[in-house]
Amino acid sequence: MNNVDIRLLKEIADLEGTPKGAYNIRKNGQLDSRKTTANIDIVTKEDKPGIDIHIKPGTKHQSVHIPVLLTETGLDDLVYNDFFIGPDCDVVIVAGCGIHNEGSETSKHDGVHTFYVGENSKVHYVEKHYGEGEGTGERIMNPQTIVYLEKGASIQLDTTQLRGVDSTRRYTKVVVKEDAEGFINEKLLTHGKQKAESEMDVILAGPNAKGRVVSRSVAQDESQQIFYPRMIGDAAGFGHVQCDSILMGNSKIQSIPAITANHPDAQLIHEAAIGRIAGDQILKLMTLGLTEEEAEEEILRGFLG
């Protein structure tokens, strides 16, 4: 790996060297390297680009990394990754895509990830998107994440995009069965003339299903964002949608949460807030010796966690 690869892996997967445990690194549309373990098997699909990840029942405290790197301008990369997670597991899955574009052509990555999570299993999924490069070509990412949770299963989806992506269209769907729980934690920052669209469907499909969406975003300069988080109660469960956004410069944000109760015992809540950074917050930090710019950065860092 060269210095660009190393930097991208650090940004999207917090890696400094070869991952521990199972991993699959995809670079410029091809397999770069792979390692399987006794409990986690990774197999190349035969009918379309992508991989199948099989995690054996009872696998605990193990991880799998599947980052994607694009370092050639003009690439249009599409990948389908399916995760088959047996019952009674507790695993961490780290994905993400980094694009380094030094040319004049668009570099694009579309990833479709589908999770089948077995009974009483627990999954923590981390996905980071990052773009860089001095070229004039755009950096585009369009991820889709589909999750099916069996009885008593849970998943936490931590999705982050903070810099360098010119355009993104995200779609997330989580189907939550009996006693299962789905949590989407989204963080997004756009700047310049970037555009971002995020669409979500959380379906409470079984008794005592729980769903939660927390979306925090910052739009700077002339960037535009639009959010469509939807919570659908088809059974007696609890769902909560919270969207908080900060406007800066001449940016625009639309947040359109929706809750639909198709069962009399579905309890659904949505909250949405959009606004600028409060002036008293900036003044307070400036009294501690920070410049106005430093104060804004500190507030944004805390807001996006």
C-alpha positions as protocol buffer text, in pm:
chain_id: "A"
residue {
  index: 1
  type: MET
  ca { x: 0 y: 0 z: 0 }
}
residue {
  index: 2
  type: ASN
  ca { x: 116 y: 353 z: -76 }
}
residue {
  index: 3
  type: ASN
  ca { x: 80 y: 665 z: 138 }
}
residue {
  index: 4
  type: VAL
  ca { x: -257 y: 758 z: -14 }
}
residue {
  index: 5
  type: ASP
  ca { x: -400 y: 414 z: 67 }
}
residue {
  index: 6
  type: ILE
  ca { x: -270 y: 432 z: 422 }
}
residue {
  index: 7
  type: ARG
  ca { x: -420 y: 776 z: 476 }
}
residue {
  index: 8
  type: LEU
  ca { x: -759 y: 673 z: 337 }
}
residue {
  index: 9
  type: LEU
  ca { x: -773 y: 364 z: 557 }
}
residue {
  index: 10
  type: LYS
  ca { x: -698 y: 578 z: 859 }
}
residue {
  index: 11
  type: GLU
  ca { x: -979 y: 819 z: 771 }
}
residue {
  index: 12
  type: ILE
  ca { x: -1250 y: 564 z: 696 }
}
residue {
  index: 13
  type: ALA
  ca { x: -1163 y: 273 z: 926 }
}
residue {
  index: 14
  type: ASP
  ca { x: -922 y: 409 z: 1189 }
}
residue {
  index: 15
  type: LEU
  ca { x: -667 y: 157 z: 1066 }
}
residue {
  index: 16
  type: GLU
  ca { x: -291 y: 189 z: 1096 }
}
residue {
  index: 17
  type: GLY
  ca { x: -176 y: -122 z: 918 }
}
residue {
  index: 18
  type: THR
  ca { x: -339 y: -458 z: 856 }
}
residue {
  index: 19
  type: PRO
  ca { x: -670 y: -508 z: 1039 }
}
residue {
  index: 20
  type: LYS
  ca { x: -698 y: -767 z: 1314 }
}
residue {
  index: 21
  type: GLY
  ca { x: -936 y: -1050 z: 1249 }
}
residue {
  index: 22
  type: ALA
  ca { x: -1123 y: -1100 z: 922 }
}
residue {
  index: 23
  type: TYR
  ca { x: -1102 y: -838 z: 648 }
}
residue {
  index: 24
  type: ASN
  ca { x: -1158 y: -767 z: 279 }
}
residue {
  index: 25
  type: ILE
  ca { x: -998 y: -460 z: 120 }
}
residue {
  index: 26
  type: ARG
  ca { x: -1130 y: -355 z: -221 }
}
residue {
  index: 27
  type: LYS
  ca { x: -926 y: -110 z: -429 }
}
residue {
  index: 28
  type: ASN
  ca { x: -1022 y: 44 z: -762 }
}
residue {
  index: 29
  type: GLY
  ca { x: -1292 y: -216 z: -827 }
}
residue {
  index: 30
  type: GLN
  ca { x: -1077 y: -521 z: -749 }
}
residue {
  index: 31
  type: LEU
  ca { x: -987 y: -736 z: -450 }
}
residue {
  index: 32
  type: ASP
  ca { x: -667 y: -603 z: -290 }
}
residue {
  index: 33
  type: SER
  ca { x: -634 y: -836 z: 10 }
}
residue {
  index: 34
  type: ARG
  ca { x: -843 y: -1068 z: 227 }
}
residue {
  index: 35
  type: LYS
  ca { x: -827 y: -1274 z: 544 }
}
residue {
  index: 36
  type: THR
  ca { x: -1085 y: -1511 z: 687 }
}
residue {
  index: 37
  type: THR
  ca { x: -1102 y: -1668 z: 1033 }
}
residue {
  index: 38
  type: ALA
  ca { x: -1248 y: -1980 z: 1188 }
}
residue {
  index: 39
  type: ASN
  ca { x: -1576 y: -1800 z: 1261 }
}
residue {
  index: 40
  type: ILE
  ca { x: -1594 y: -1541 z: 981 }
}
residue {
  index: 41
  type: ASP
  ca { x: -1580 y: -1648 z: 616 }
}
residue {
  index: 42
  type: ILE
  ca { x: -1568 y: -1408 z: 321 }
}
residue {
  index: 43
  type: VAL
  ca { x: -1659 y: -1537 z: -25 }
}
residue {
  index: 44
  type: THR
  ca { x: -1653 y: -1356 z: -360 }
}
residue {
  index: 45
  type: LYS
  ca { x: -1991 y: -1344 z: -536 }
}
residue {
  index: 46
  type: GLU
  ca { x: -2009 y: -1523 z: -868 }
}
residue {
  index: 47
  type: ASP
  ca { x: -2308 y: -1346 z: -1024 }
}
residue {
  index: 48
  type: LYS
  ca { x: -2224 y: -981 z: -949 }
}
residue {
  index: 49
  type: PRO
  ca { x: -1950 y: -769 z: -790 }
}
residue {
  index: 50
  type: GLY
  ca { x: -1927 y: -804 z: -414 }
}
residue {
  index: 51
  type: ILE
  ca { x: -1884 y: -1049 z: -130 }
}
residue {
  index: 52
  type: ASP
  ca { x: -2083 y: -1269 z: 108 }
}
residue {
  index: 53
  type: ILE
  ca { x: -1978 y: -1256 z: 473 }
}
residue {
  index: 54
  type: HIS
  ca { x: -2084 y: -1555 z: 683 }
}
residue {
  index: 55
  type: ILE
  ca { x: -2055 y: -1526 z: 1061 }
}
residue {
  index: 56
  type: LYS
  ca { x: -2104 y: -1851 z: 1252 }
}
residue {
  index: 57
  type: PRO
  ca { x: -2361 y: -1880 z: 1533 }
}
residue {
  index: 58
  type: GLY
  ca { x: -2227 y: -1787 z: 1875 }
}
residue {
  index: 59
  type: THR
  ca { x: -1940 y: -1571 z: 1746 }
}
residue {
  index: 60
  type: LYS
  ca { x: -1856 y: -1318 z: 2018 }
}
residue {
  index: 61
  type: HIS
  ca { x: -1632 y: -1009 z: 2035 }
}
residue {
  index: 62
  type: GLN
  ca { x: -1489 y: -1043 z: 1686 }
}
residue {
  index: 63
  type: SER
  ca { x: -1469 y: -795 z: 1399 }
}
residue {
  index: 64
  type: VAL
  ca { x: -1459 y: -780 z: 1021 }
}
residue {
  index: 65
  type: HIS
  ca { x: -1329 y: -485 z: 814 }
}
residue {
  index: 66
  type: ILE
  ca { x: -1445 y: -432 z: 453 }
}
residue {
  index: 67
  type: PRO
  ca { x: -1315 y: -88 z: 340 }
}
residue {
  index: 68
  type: VAL
  ca { x: -1323 y: 33 z: -21 }
}
residue {
  index: 69
  type: LEU
  ca { x: -1058 y: 260 z: -177 }
}
residue {
  index: 70
  type: LEU
  ca { x: -1083 y: 451 z: -505 }
}
residue {
  index: 71
  type: THR
  ca { x: -763 y: 625 z: -614 }
}
residue {
  index: 72
  type: GLU
  ca { x: -804 y: 633 z: -994 }
}
residue {
  index: 73
  type: THR
  ca { x: -1007 y: 910 z: -1157 }
}
residue {
  index: 74
  type: GLY
  ca { x: -1305 y: 812 z: -1372 }
}
residue {
  index: 75
  type: LEU
  ca { x: -1394 y: 490 z: -1189 }
}
residue {
  index: 76
  type: ASP
  ca { x: -1759 y: 390 z: -1143 }
}
residue {
  index: 77
  type: ASP
  ca { x: -1756 y: 118 z: -877 }
}
residue {
  index: 78
  type: LEU
  ca { x: -2064 y: -82 z: -775 }
}
residue {
  index: 79
  type: VAL
  ca { x: -2053 y: -353 z: -509 }
}
residue {
  index: 80
  type: TYR
  ca { x: -2309 y: -578 z: -337 }
}
residue {
  index: 81
  type: ASN
  ca { x: -2214 y: -709 z: 6 }
}
residue {
  index: 82
  type: ASP
  ca { x: -2440 y: -949 z: 198 }
}
residue {
  index: 83
  type: PHE
  ca { x: -2392 y: -1034 z: 566 }
}
residue {
  index: 84
  type: PHE
  ca { x: -2530 y: -1356 z: 710 }
}
residue {
  index: 85
  type: ILE
  ca { x: -2500 y: -1336 z: 1088 }
}
residue {
  index: 86
  type: GLY
  ca { x: -2598 y: -1646 z: 1284 }
}
residue {
  index: 87
  type: PRO
  ca { x: -2789 y: -1643 z: 1614 }
}
residue {
  index: 88
  type: ASP
  ca { x: -2630 y: -1543 z: 1947 }
}
residue {
  index: 89
  type: CYS
  ca { x: -2347 y: -1337 z: 1796 }
}
residue {
  index: 90
  type: ASP
  ca { x: -2185 y: -1014 z: 1914 }
}
residue {
  index: 91
  type: VAL
  ca { x: -1971 y: -861 z: 1636 }
}
residue {
  index: 92
  type: VAL
  ca { x: -1837 y: -533 z: 1497 }
}
residue {
  index: 93
  type: ILE
  ca { x: -1840 y: -466 z: 1122 }
}
residue {
  index: 94
  type: VAL
  ca { x: -1636 y: -173 z: 988 }
}
residue {
  index: 95
  type: ALA
  ca { x: -1700 y: -59 z: 631 }
}
residue {
  index: 96
  type: GLY
  ca { x: -1660 y: 275 z: 457 }
}
residue {
  index: 97
  type: CYS
  ca { x: -1523 y: 421 z: 137 }
}
residue {
  index: 98
  type: GLY
  ca { x: -1243 y: 665 z: 67 }
}
residue {
  index: 99
  type: ILE
  ca { x: -1203 y: 839 z: -270 }
}
residue {
  index: 100
  type: HIS
  ca { x: -882 y: 1017 z: -374 }
}
residue {
  index: 101
  type: ASN
  ca { x: -944 y: 1194 z: -705 }
}
residue {
  index: 102
  type: GLU
  ca { x: -662 y: 1390 z: -868 }
}
residue {
  index: 103
  type: GLY
  ca { x: -815 y: 1395 z: -1217 }
}
residue {
  index: 104
  type: SER
  ca { x: -1092 y: 1566 z: -1412 }
}
residue {
  index: 105
  type: GLU
  ca { x: -1335 y: 1274 z: -1436 }
}
residue {
  index: 106
  type: THR
  ca { x: -1596 y: 1171 z: -1179 }
}
residue {
  index: 107
  type: SER
  ca { x: -1507 y: 894 z: -935 }
}
residue {
  index: 108
  type: LYS
  ca { x: -1812 y: 714 z: -798 }
}
residue {
  index: 109
  type: HIS
  ca { x: -1883 y: 433 z: -553 }
}
residue {
  index: 110
  type: ASP
  ca { x: -2224 y: 273 z: -497 }
}
residue {
  index: 111
  type: GLY
  ca { x: -2243 y: 15 z: -220 }
}
residue {
  index: 112
  type: VAL
  ca { x: -2545 y: -205 z: -143 }
}
residue {
  index: 113
  type: HIS
  ca { x: -2512 y: -378 z: 195 }
}
residue {
  index: 114
  type: THR
  ca { x: -2775 y: -625 z: 316 }
}
residue {
  index: 115
  type: PHE
  ca { x: -2773 y: -770 z: 666 }
}
residue {
  index: 116
  type: TYR
  ca { x: -2954 y: -1084 z: 785 }
}
residue {
  index: 117
  type: VAL
  ca { x: -2914 y: -1080 z: 1163 }
}
residue {
  index: 118
  type: GLY
  ca { x: -3003 y: -1400 z: 1349 }
}
residue {
  index: 119
  type: GLU
  ca { x: -3199 y: -1430 z: 1672 }
}
residue {
  index: 120
  type: ASN
  ca { x: -3050 y: -1261 z: 1980 }
}
residue {
  index: 121
  type: SER
  ca { x: -2747 y: -1137 z: 1788 }
}
residue {
  index: 122
  type: LYS
  ca { x: -2590 y: -796 z: 1840 }
}
residue {
  index: 123
  type: VAL
  ca { x: -2420 y: -605 z: 1557 }
}
residue {
  index: 124
  type: HIS
  ca { x: -2234 y: -274 z: 1562 }
}
residue {
  index: 125
  type: TYR
  ca { x: -2187 y: -146 z: 1206 }
}
residue {
  index: 126
  type: VAL
  ca { x: -1954 y: 149 z: 1141 }
}
residue {
  index: 127
  type: GLU
  ca { x: -1950 y: 318 z: 800 }
}
residue {
  index: 128
  type: LYS
  ca { x: -1743 y: 628 z: 718 }
}
residue {
  index: 129
  type: HIS
  ca { x: -1724 y: 811 z: 385 }
}
residue {
  index: 130
  type: TYR
  ca { x: -1442 y: 1048 z: 296 }
}
residue {
  index: 131
  type: GLY
  ca { x: -1319 y: 1225 z: -16 }
}
residue {
  index: 132
  type: GLU
  ca { x: -1003 y: 1414 z: -104 }
}
residue {
  index: 133
  type: GLY
  ca { x: -780 y: 1511 z: -396 }
}
residue {
  index: 134
  type: GLU
  ca { x: -694 y: 1826 z: -591 }
}
residue {
  index: 135
  type: GLY
  ca { x: -858 y: 1719 z: -918 }
}
residue {
  index: 136
  type: THR
  ca { x: -1166 y: 1882 z: -1065 }
}
residue {
  index: 137
  type: GLY
  ca { x: -1351 y: 1552 z: -1099 }
}
residue {
  index: 138
  type: GLU
  ca { x: -1638 y: 1492 z: -859 }
}
residue {
  index: 139
  type: ARG
  ca { x: -1638 y: 1238 z: -576 }
}
residue {
  index: 140
  type: ILE
  ca { x: -1977 y: 1065 z: -550 }
}
residue {
  index: 141
  type: MET
  ca { x: -2099 y: 799 z: -304 }
}
residue {
  index: 142
  type: ASN
  ca { x: -2445 y: 641 z: -294 }
}
residue {
  index: 143
  type: PRO
  ca { x: -2475 y: 381 z: -15 }
}
residue {
  index: 144
  type: GLN
  ca { x: -2773 y: 155 z: 49 }
}
residue {
  index: 145
  type: THR
  ca { x: -2806 y: -38 z: 374 }
}
residue {
  index: 146
  type: ILE
  ca { x: -3084 y: -295 z: 422 }
}
residue {
  index: 147
  type: VAL
  ca { x: -3121 y: -476 z: 757 }
}
residue {
  index: 148
  type: TYR
  ca { x: -3347 y: -764 z: 863 }
}
residue {
  index: 149
  type: LEU
  ca { x: -3347 y: -825 z: 1239 }
}
residue {
  index: 150
  type: GLU
  ca { x: -3480 y: -1156 z: 1371 }
}
residue {
  index: 151
  type: LYS
  ca { x: -3638 y: -1198 z: 1716 }
}
residue {
  index: 152
  type: GLY
  ca { x: -3431 y: -1039 z: 1994 }
}
residue {
  index: 153
  type: ALA
  ca { x: -3159 y: -913 z: 1759 }
}
residue {
  index: 154
  type: SER
  ca { x: -3015 y: -561 z: 1757 }
}
residue {
  index: 155
  type: ILE
  ca { x: -2804 y: -343 z: 1533 }
}
residue {
  index: 156
  type: GLN
  ca { x: -2640 y: -3 z: 1578 }
}
residue {
  index: 157
  type: LEU
  ca { x: -2561 y: 171 z: 1250 }
}
residue {
  index: 158
  type: ASP
  ca { x: -2304 y: 451 z: 1291 }
}
residue {
  index: 159
  type: THR
  ca { x: -2278 y: 632 z: 957 }
}
residue {
  index: 160
  type: THR
  ca { x: -2048 y: 931 z: 913 }
}
residue {
  index: 161
  type: GLN
  ca { x: -1964 y: 1162 z: 623 }
}
residue {
  index: 162
  type: LEU
  ca { x: -1775 y: 1475 z: 720 }
}
residue {
  index: 163
  type: ARG
  ca { x: -1558 y: 1594 z: 432 }
}
residue {
  index: 164
  type: GLY
  ca { x: -1485 y: 1580 z: 63 }
}
residue {
  index: 165
  type: VAL
  ca { x: -1790 y: 1410 z: -93 }
}
residue {
  index: 166
  type: ASP
  ca { x: -1950 y: 1622 z: -366 }
}
residue {
  index: 167
  type: SER
  ca { x: -2276 y: 1430 z: -390 }
}
residue {
  index: 168
  type: THR
  ca { x: -2437 y: 1152 z: -190 }
}
residue {
  index: 169
  type: ARG
  ca { x: -2772 y: 976 z: -190 }
}
residue {
  index: 170
  type: ARG
  ca { x: -2816 y: 746 z: 107 }
}
residue {
  index: 171
  type: TYR
  ca { x: -3094 y: 494 z: 164 }
}
residue {
  index: 172
  type: THR
  ca { x: -3133 y: 290 z: 482 }
}
residue {
  index: 173
  type: LYS
  ca { x: -3403 y: 36 z: 563 }
}
residue {
  index: 174
  type: VAL
  ca { x: -3432 y: -160 z: 888 }
}
residue {
  index: 175
  type: VAL
  ca { x: -3701 y: -424 z: 946 }
}
residue {
  index: 176
  type: VAL
  ca { x: -3735 y: -491 z: 1319 }
}
residue {
  index: 177
  type: LYS
  ca { x: -3907 y: -810 z: 1433 }
}
residue {
  index: 178
  type: GLU
  ca { x: -4026 y: -920 z: 1779 }
}
residue {
  index: 179
  type: ASP
  ca { x: -3818 y: -790 z: 2074 }
}
residue {
  index: 180
  type: ALA
  ca { x: -3554 y: -660 z: 1830 }
}
residue {
  index: 181
  type: GLU
  ca { x: -3402 y: -311 z: 1817 }
}
residue {
  index: 182
  type: GLY
  ca { x: -3260 y: -98 z: 1536 }
}
residue {
  index: 183
  type: PHE
  ca { x: -3063 y: 222 z: 1602 }
}
residue {
  index: 184
  type: ILE
  ca { x: -2942 y: 455 z: 1325 }
}
residue {
  index: 185
  type: ASN
  ca { x: -2687 y: 718 z: 1429 }
}
residue {
  index: 186
  type: GLU
  ca { x: -2611 y: 946 z: 1133 }
}
residue {
  index: 187
  type: LYS
  ca { x: -2357 y: 1232 z: 1118 }
}
residue {
  index: 188
  type: LEU
  ca { x: -2317 y: 1445 z: 808 }
}
residue {
  index: 189
  type: LEU
  ca { x: -2126 y: 1760 z: 713 }
}
residue {
  index: 190
  type: THR
  ca { x: -2139 y: 1928 z: 373 }
}
residue {
  index: 191
  type: HIS
  ca { x: -1953 y: 2235 z: 245 }
}
residue {
  index: 192
  type: GLY
  ca { x: -1892 y: 2425 z: -77 }
}
residue {
  index: 193
  type: LYS
  ca { x: -2164 y: 2330 z: -327 }
}
residue {
  index: 194
  type: GLN
  ca { x: -2201 y: 1972 z: -208 }
}
residue {
  index: 195
  type: LYS
  ca { x: -2538 y: 1796 z: -203 }
}
residue {
  index: 196
  type: ALA
  ca { x: -2658 y: 1523 z: 31 }
}
residue {
  index: 197
  type: GLU
  ca { x: -2984 y: 1330 z: 47 }
}
residue {
  index: 198
  type: SER
  ca { x: -3064 y: 1076 z: 318 }
}
residue {
  index: 199
  type: GLU
  ca { x: -3373 y: 855 z: 311 }
}
residue {
  index: 200
  type: MET
  ca { x: -3463 y: 606 z: 585 }
}
residue {
  index: 201
  type: ASP
  ca { x: -3737 y: 353 z: 654 }
}
residue {
  index: 202
  type: VAL
  ca { x: -3751 y: 187 z: 997 }
}
residue {
  index: 203
  type: ILE
  ca { x: -4030 y: -70 z: 1008 }
}
residue {
  index: 204
  type: LEU
  ca { x: -4148 y: -203 z: 1345 }
}
residue {
  index: 205
  type: ALA
  ca { x: -4270 y: -542 z: 1227 }
}
residue {
  index: 206
  type: GLY
  ca { x: -4305 y: -744 z: 1549 }
}
residue {
  index: 207
  type: PRO
  ca { x: -4434 y: -710 z: 1906 }
}
residue {
  index: 208
  type: ASN
  ca { x: -4210 y: -497 z: 2131 }
}
residue {
  index: 209
  type: ALA
  ca { x: -3995 y: -388 z: 1838 }
}
residue {
  index: 210
  type: LYS
  ca { x: -3789 y: -73 z: 1898 }
}
residue {
  index: 211
  type: GLY
  ca { x: -3650 y: 172 z: 1644 }
}
residue {
  index: 212
  type: ARG
  ca { x: -3449 y: 488 z: 1692 }
}
residue {
  index: 213
  type: VAL
  ca { x: -3301 y: 742 z: 1450 }
}
residue {
  index: 214
  type: VAL
  ca { x: -3063 y: 1019 z: 1557 }
}
residue {
  index: 215
  type: SER
  ca { x: -2945 y: 1238 z: 1269 }
}
residue {
  index: 216
  type: ARG
  ca { x: -2709 y: 1532 z: 1321 }
}
residue {
  index: 217
  type: SER
  ca { x: -2589 y: 1742 z: 1031 }
}
residue {
  index: 218
  type: VAL
  ca { x: -2406 y: 2064 z: 949 }
}
residue {
  index: 219
  type: ALA
  ca { x: -2441 y: 2245 z: 615 }
}
residue {
  index: 220
  type: GLN
  ca { x: -2180 y: 2509 z: 533 }
}
residue {
  index: 221
  type: ASP
  ca { x: -2128 y: 2757 z: 245 }
}
residue {
  index: 222
  type: GLU
  ca { x: -2379 y: 2690 z: -35 }
}
residue {
  index: 223
  type: SER
  ca { x: -2429 y: 2318 z: 26 }
}
residue {
  index: 224
  type: GLN
  ca { x: -2771 y: 2153 z: 34 }
}
residue {
  index: 225
  type: GLN
  ca { x: -2912 y: 1869 z: 241 }
}
residue {
  index: 226
  type: ILE
  ca { x: -3247 y: 1690 z: 250 }
}
residue {
  index: 227
  type: PHE
  ca { x: -3361 y: 1422 z: 495 }
}
residue {
  index: 228
  type: TYR
  ca { x: -3654 y: 1178 z: 477 }
}
residue {
  index: 229
  type: PRO
  ca { x: -3655 y: 970 z: 798 }
}
residue {
  index: 230
  type: ARG
  ca { x: -3966 y: 751 z: 823 }
}
residue {
  index: 231
  type: MET
  ca { x: -4077 y: 538 z: 1120 }
}
residue {
  index: 232
  type: ILE
  ca { x: -4351 y: 285 z: 1045 }
}
residue {
  index: 233
  type: GLY
  ca { x: -4530 y: 102 z: 1326 }
}
residue {
  index: 234
  type: ASP
  ca { x: -4683 y: -219 z: 1192 }
}
residue {
  index: 235
  type: ALA
  ca { x: -4688 y: -376 z: 1541 }
}
residue {
  index: 236
  type: ALA
  ca { x: -4702 y: -279 z: 1909 }
}
residue {
  index: 237
  type: GLY
  ca { x: -4360 y: -117 z: 1940 }
}
residue {
  index: 238
  type: PHE
  ca { x: -4178 y: 210 z: 2009 }
}
residue {
  index: 239
  type: GLY
  ca { x: -4009 y: 439 z: 1757 }
}
residue {
  index: 240
  type: HIS
  ca { x: -3829 y: 772 z: 1791 }
}
residue {
  index: 241
  type: VAL
  ca { x: -3689 y: 997 z: 1517 }
}
residue {
  index: 242
  type: GLN
  ca { x: -3467 y: 1295 z: 1605 }
}
residue {
  index: 243
  type: CYS
  ca { x: -3311 y: 1524 z: 1342 }
}
residue {
  index: 244
  type: ASP
  ca { x: -3093 y: 1822 z: 1443 }
}
residue {
  index: 245
  type: SER
  ca { x: -2919 y: 2041 z: 1186 }
}
residue {
  index: 246
  type: ILE
  ca { x: -2698 y: 2352 z: 1187 }
}
residue {
  index: 247
  type: LEU
  ca { x: -2704 y: 2604 z: 903 }
}
residue {
  index: 248
  type: MET
  ca { x: -2398 y: 2808 z: 811 }
}
residue {
  index: 249
  type: GLY
  ca { x: -2332 y: 3049 z: 525 }
}
residue {
  index: 250
  type: ASN
  ca { x: -2596 y: 3032 z: 250 }
}
residue {
  index: 251
  type: SER
  ca { x: -2667 y: 2663 z: 289 }
}
residue {
  index: 252
  type: LYS
  ca { x: -3010 y: 2497 z: 271 }
}
residue {
  index: 253
  type: ILE
  ca { x: -3155 y: 2207 z: 470 }
}
residue {
  index: 254
  type: GLN
  ca { x: -3488 y: 2028 z: 447 }
}
residue {
  index: 255
  type: SER
  ca { x: -3590 y: 1777 z: 713 }
}
residue {
  index: 256
  type: ILE
  ca { x: -3910 y: 1585 z: 644 }
}
residue {
  index: 257
  type: PRO
  ca { x: -3966 y: 1323 z: 918 }
}
residue {
  index: 258
  type: ALA
  ca { x: -4273 y: 1101 z: 898 }
}
residue {
  index: 259
  type: ILE
  ca { x: -4434 y: 860 z: 1142 }
}
residue {
  index: 260
  type: THR
  ca { x: -4700 y: 608 z: 1041 }
}
residue {
  index: 261
  type: ALA
  ca { x: -4892 y: 396 z: 1292 }
}
residue {
  index: 262
  type: ASN
  ca { x: -5056 y: 88 z: 1140 }
}
residue {
  index: 263
  type: HIS
  ca { x: -5120 y: -71 z: 1482 }
}
residue {
  index: 264
  type: PRO
  ca { x: -5318 y: 78 z: 1773 }
}
residue {
  index: 265
  type: ASP
  ca { x: -5035 y: 10 z: 2020 }
}
residue {
  index: 266
  type: ALA
  ca { x: -4754 y: 161 z: 1814 }
}
residue {
  index: 267
  type: GLN
  ca { x: -4590 y: 454 z: 1998 }
}
residue {
  index: 268
  type: LEU
  ca { x: -4406 y: 687 z: 1762 }
}
residue {
  index: 269
  type: ILE
  ca { x: -4233 y: 1022 z: 1818 }
}
residue {
  index: 270
  type: HIS
  ca { x: -4051 y: 1256 z: 1583 }
}
residue {
  index: 271
  type: GLU
  ca { x: -3851 y: 1573 z: 1646 }
}
residue {
  index: 272
  type: ALA
  ca { x: -3675 y: 1802 z: 1399 }
}
residue {
  index: 273
  type: ALA
  ca { x: -3476 y: 2121 z: 1454 }
}
residue {
  index: 274
  type: ILE
  ca { x: -3280 y: 2342 z: 1212 }
}
residue {
  index: 275
  type: GLY
  ca { x: -3099 y: 2662 z: 1305 }
}
residue {
  index: 276
  type: ARG
  ca { x: -2778 y: 2858 z: 1324 }
}
residue {
  index: 277
  type: ILE
  ca { x: -2517 y: 2841 z: 1600 }
}
residue {
  index: 278
  type: ALA
  ca { x: -2631 y: 3056 z: 1891 }
}
residue {
  index: 279
  type: GLY
  ca { x: -2429 y: 3376 z: 1925 }
}
residue {
  index: 280
  type: ASP
  ca { x: -2394 y: 3340 z: 2302 }
}
residue {
  index: 281
  type: GLN
  ca { x: -2224 y: 3003 z: 2254 }
}
residue {
  index: 282
  type: ILE
  ca { x: -1958 y: 3163 z: 2033 }
}
residue {
  index: 283
  type: LEU
  ca { x: -1913 y: 3459 z: 2269 }
}
residue {
  index: 284
  type: LYS
  ca { x: -1866 y: 3231 z: 2568 }
}
residue {
  index: 285
  type: LEU
  ca { x: -1587 y: 3040 z: 2397 }
}
residue {
  index: 286
  type: MET
  ca { x: -1426 y: 3361 z: 2272 }
}
residue {
  index: 287
  type: THR
  ca { x: -1401 y: 3483 z: 2633 }
}
residue {
  index: 288
  type: LEU
  ca { x: -1186 y: 3175 z: 2693 }
}
residue {
  index: 289
  type: GLY
  ca { x: -937 y: 3292 z: 2432 }
}
residue {
  index: 290
  type: LEU
  ca { x: -1066 y: 3129 z: 2112 }
}
residue {
  index: 291
  type: THR
  ca { x: -1110 y: 3317 z: 1786 }
}
residue {
  index: 292
  type: GLU
  ca { x: -1459 y: 3320 z: 1631 }
}
residue {
  index: 293
  type: GLU
  ca { x: -1350 y: 3057 z: 1378 }
}
residue {
  index: 294
  type: GLU
  ca { x: -1200 y: 2836 z: 1647 }
}
residue {
  index: 295
  type: ALA
  ca { x: -1516 y: 2874 z: 1857 }
}
residue {
  index: 296
  type: GLU
  ca { x: -1732 y: 2760 z: 1565 }
}
residue {
  index: 297
  type: GLU
  ca { x: -1510 y: 2459 z: 1500 }
}
residue {
  index: 298
  type: GLU
  ca { x: -1526 y: 2361 z: 1868 }
}
residue {
  index: 299
  type: ILE
  ca { x: -1907 y: 2381 z: 1868 }
}
residue {
  index: 300
  type: LEU
  ca { x: -1931 y: 2174 z: 1550 }
}
residue {
  index: 301
  type: ARG
  ca { x: -1690 y: 1915 z: 1687 }
}
residue {
  index: 302
  type: GLY
  ca { x: -1906 y: 1873 z: 1995 }
}
residue {
  index: 303
  type: PHE
  ca { x: -2230 y: 1869 z: 1796 }
}
residue {
  index: 304
  type: LEU
  ca { x: -2111 y: 1597 z: 1558 }
}
residue {
  index: 305
  type: GLY
  ca { x: -1945 y: 1401 z: 1835 }
}
